[in-house]
Short mmCIF file of C-alpha atoms and ligand atoms in Angstrom, two decimals:
data_model
loop_
_atom_site.label_atom_id
_atom_site.label_comp_id
_atom_site.label_asym_id
_atom_site.label_seq_id
_atom_site.Cartn_x
_atom_site.Cartn_y
_atom_site.Cartn_z
CA MET R 1 0.00 0.00 0.00
CA MET R 2 1.12 3.51 -0.70
CA ALA R 3 -0.20 6.58 1.06
CA ALA R 4 -1.50 9.51 -0.97
CA GLY R 5 1.03 12.25 -1.59
CA GLU R 6 3.89 9.95 -2.37
CA VAL R 7 3.57 10.36 -6.12
CA ARG R 8 5.73 13.14 -7.49
CA SER R 9 5.69 14.61 -10.96
CA VAL R 10 8.36 16.10 -13.18
CA LEU R 11 8.20 17.76 -16.59
CA PHE R 12 11.46 18.14 -18.50
CA VAL R 13 11.43 21.20 -20.75
CA CYS R 14 13.52 22.55 -23.64
CA LEU R 15 12.99 24.75 -26.69
CA GLY R 16 11.42 22.27 -29.11
CA ASN R 17 10.91 19.02 -27.13
CA ILE R 18 12.74 16.97 -29.76
CA CYS R 19 16.38 16.92 -28.53
CA ARG R 20 17.23 17.68 -24.90
CA SER R 21 13.99 17.19 -22.97
CA PRO R 22 13.11 13.82 -24.56
CA ILE R 23 16.63 12.62 -23.67
CA ALA R 24 16.17 13.81 -20.07
CA GLU R 25 12.71 12.21 -19.89
CA ALA R 26 13.97 8.87 -21.21
CA VAL R 27 17.01 8.84 -18.94
CA PHE R 28 14.94 9.69 -15.85
CA ARG R 29 12.33 7.06 -16.78
CA LYS R 30 15.06 4.43 -16.99
CA LEU R 31 16.57 5.40 -13.61
CA VAL R 32 13.11 5.22 -12.02
CA ALA R 33 12.45 1.83 -13.66
CA GLU R 34 15.79 0.49 -12.42
CA GLU R 35 14.72 1.33 -8.87
CA ASN R 36 11.25 -0.19 -9.43
CA ILE R 37 9.55 3.03 -8.38
CA GLU R 38 7.56 3.70 -11.58
CA ASN R 39 4.41 4.00 -9.46
CA GLN R 40 5.94 6.91 -7.52
CA TRP R 41 6.65 9.20 -10.47
CA ILE R 42 4.71 10.93 -13.23
CA ILE R 43 7.24 11.82 -15.93
CA ASP R 44 6.78 13.83 -19.14
CA SER R 45 8.52 16.40 -21.33
CA GLY R 46 7.46 19.47 -23.25
CA ALA R 47 8.56 22.53 -25.20
CA VAL R 48 8.41 26.24 -24.58
CA SER R 49 7.82 26.69 -28.34
CA ASP R 50 5.18 25.18 -30.63
CA TRP R 51 7.67 24.57 -33.47
CA ASN R 52 7.66 20.76 -33.43
CA VAL R 53 4.32 19.83 -31.90
CA GLY R 54 3.41 16.24 -32.82
CA ARG R 55 6.89 15.34 -34.08
CA SER R 56 9.01 12.43 -32.88
CA PRO R 57 12.35 13.17 -31.24
CA ASP R 58 15.29 14.17 -33.46
CA ALA R 59 16.89 11.12 -35.12
CA ARG R 60 20.21 12.00 -33.46
CA ALA R 61 18.58 12.03 -30.02
CA LEU R 62 17.00 8.63 -30.69
CA SER R 63 20.28 7.19 -31.92
CA CYS R 64 22.13 8.56 -28.89
CA LEU R 65 19.55 6.96 -26.57
CA ARG R 66 19.71 3.69 -28.53
CA ASN R 67 23.51 3.67 -28.06
CA HIS R 68 22.78 3.69 -24.33
CA GLY R 69 20.16 0.93 -24.56
CA ILE R 70 17.19 3.24 -24.15
CA GLN R 71 14.05 3.20 -26.30
CA MET R 72 11.83 6.22 -26.48
CA ALA R 73 8.45 6.93 -28.01
CA HIS R 74 7.34 10.53 -27.59
CA LYS R 75 5.51 13.17 -29.58
CA ALA R 76 6.54 16.76 -28.98
CA ARG R 77 4.09 18.97 -27.16
CA GLN R 78 4.09 22.53 -25.88
CA VAL R 79 3.92 23.28 -22.17
CA THR R 80 0.35 24.23 -21.17
CA LYS R 81 -1.03 26.44 -18.40
CA ASP R 82 -2.29 23.28 -16.73
CA ASP R 83 1.28 21.94 -16.48
CA PHE R 84 2.13 24.77 -14.06
CA LEU R 85 -0.76 23.69 -11.83
CA THR R 86 -0.15 19.95 -11.91
CA PHE R 87 3.60 19.28 -12.05
CA ASP R 88 5.75 19.45 -8.92
CA TYR R 89 8.92 20.11 -10.92
CA MET R 90 9.66 21.71 -14.26
CA LEU R 91 13.31 21.12 -15.10
CA CYS R 92 14.65 23.04 -18.07
CA MET R 93 17.92 23.25 -19.95
CA ASP R 94 19.12 26.86 -20.37
CA GLU R 95 18.52 30.43 -19.25
CA SER R 96 16.24 31.11 -22.21
CA ASN R 97 13.97 28.16 -21.26
CA LEU R 98 14.02 29.39 -17.66
CA GLN R 99 13.02 32.91 -18.67
CA ASP R 100 10.21 31.61 -20.92
CA LEU R 101 8.85 29.31 -18.20
CA LYS R 102 8.99 32.01 -15.52
CA ARG R 103 7.15 34.41 -17.82
CA LYS R 104 4.48 31.81 -18.59
CA SER R 105 4.16 30.89 -14.90
CA ASN R 106 3.39 34.52 -14.08
CA GLN R 107 0.31 34.22 -16.30
CA VAL R 108 -1.23 31.43 -14.21
CA LYS R 109 -2.80 31.63 -10.78
CA ASN R 110 -1.66 29.04 -8.20
CA CYS R 111 1.48 27.87 -9.99
CA LYS R 112 2.58 24.71 -8.19
CA ALA R 113 5.61 23.83 -10.27
CA GLN R 114 9.08 24.44 -8.95
CA ILE R 115 10.89 25.75 -12.05
CA GLU R 116 14.60 24.98 -12.12
CA LEU R 117 17.55 24.35 -14.40
CA LEU R 118 18.17 20.59 -14.66
CA GLY R 119 21.87 21.51 -14.61
CA SER R 120 21.48 22.87 -11.07
CA TYR R 121 21.62 19.18 -10.02
CA ASP R 122 24.92 18.47 -11.81
CA PRO R 123 27.61 17.21 -9.41
CA GLN R 124 30.09 18.42 -12.08
CA LYS R 125 28.47 21.89 -12.01
CA GLN R 126 27.74 22.23 -15.75
CA LEU R 127 24.75 24.49 -15.19
CA ILE R 128 23.63 24.83 -18.80
CA ILE R 129 22.62 21.97 -21.10
CA GLU R 130 23.23 23.54 -24.52
CA ASP R 131 20.90 23.15 -27.51
CA PRO R 132 22.53 20.47 -29.78
CA TYR R 133 20.21 21.21 -32.73
CA TYR R 134 22.98 22.71 -34.89
CA GLY R 135 25.58 20.36 -33.39
CA ASN R 136 26.81 16.83 -34.03
CA ASP R 137 26.59 13.38 -32.44
CA GLU R 138 29.22 14.34 -29.88
CA ASP R 139 27.05 17.26 -28.73
CA PHE R 140 24.11 14.88 -28.28
CA GLU R 141 26.35 12.56 -26.25
CA THR R 142 27.33 15.52 -24.04
CA VAL R 143 23.62 16.29 -23.52
CA TYR R 144 23.05 12.63 -22.60
CA GLN R 145 25.89 12.61 -20.06
CA GLN R 146 24.72 15.85 -18.47
CA CYS R 147 21.11 14.58 -18.29
CA HIS R 148 22.27 11.29 -16.79
CA ARG R 149 24.32 12.96 -14.02
CA CYS R 150 21.59 15.48 -13.25
CA CYS R 151 18.68 13.02 -13.31
CA LYS R 152 20.52 10.68 -10.94
CA ALA R 153 21.16 13.55 -8.51
CA PHE R 154 17.58 14.82 -8.85
CA LEU R 155 16.15 11.35 -8.13
CA GLU R 156 18.37 10.99 -5.07
CA LYS R 157 17.58 14.42 -3.68
CA PRO R 158 15.08 16.80 -5.32
CA HIS R 159 15.52 20.43 -4.21
C1 6LJ U 201 9.81 29.75 -36.10
C2 6LJ U 201 11.19 30.25 -36.34
C3 6LJ U 201 12.23 29.22 -35.94
C4 6LJ U 201 18.31 26.72 -32.25
C5 6LJ U 201 15.29 24.06 -33.38
C6 6LJ U 201 17.25 25.82 -32.68
C7 6LJ U 201 16.65 25.97 -33.90
C8 6LJ U 201 15.95 23.99 -32.15
C9 6LJ U 201 15.68 25.09 -34.28
C10 6LJ U 201 15.61 22.99 -31.22
C11 6LJ U 201 14.64 22.09 -31.53
C12 6LJ U 201 9.60 28.44 -36.79
C13 6LJ U 201 10.64 27.44 -36.37
C14 6LJ U 201 17.06 28.72 -32.84
C15 6LJ U 201 13.98 22.17 -32.74
C16 6LJ U 201 14.31 23.13 -33.65
C17 6LJ U 201 15.35 26.13 -36.49
C18 6LJ U 201 14.41 27.32 -36.41
C19 6LJ U 201 12.98 26.91 -36.24
C20 6LJ U 201 18.19 28.11 -32.31
C21 6LJ U 201 19.24 28.93 -31.87
C22 6LJ U 201 20.39 28.38 -31.37
C23 6LJ U 201 20.51 27.01 -31.31
C24 6LJ U 201 19.48 26.20 -31.75
N1 6LJ U 201 16.16 29.20 -33.28
N2 6LJ U 201 15.05 25.15 -35.50
N3 6LJ U 201 12.01 27.95 -36.63
N4 6LJ U 201 16.90 24.85 -31.83
#
């Protein structure tokens, strides 16, 4: 039996929800599955923009995840007003995401979400997870490594 209130929710957020945030979502999902605590977490990802709504993750993000033994099925979506009321955590990638989310959160009453940089959890202190859209496979691997370190730390000890 599990008491009410023990389910926590996290939304990973980036610019387009096809590169960084799907990687973070997939990595966090795997960490949670490895600890057999899937029933304790609601996990999703979204975009600050509407550029890629409905699209699958970038092929380079999928191939990076596949290299690490992770499957992912996701369709990009934009963050909604409701997300600010329902999610406990919104973890984003860079200062521009943070600014966009803070601005959007000011337009909702009773914002519940704690809005933070995912990189604020990095034990190696790489605060910003850079947009790899114009980058190469190595940049996607860097994103993966940052997400992995940060998601592990977040799961151990959310702020
Ligand atoms: C409206 C005008 C812009 C990006 C991305 C960048 C650019 C992306 C993208 C991340 C995920 C219609 C859409 C920028 C998906 C697409 C090109 C422009 C898209 C930018 C600046 C620096 C680094 C990366 N902008 N698509 N169109 N990130």
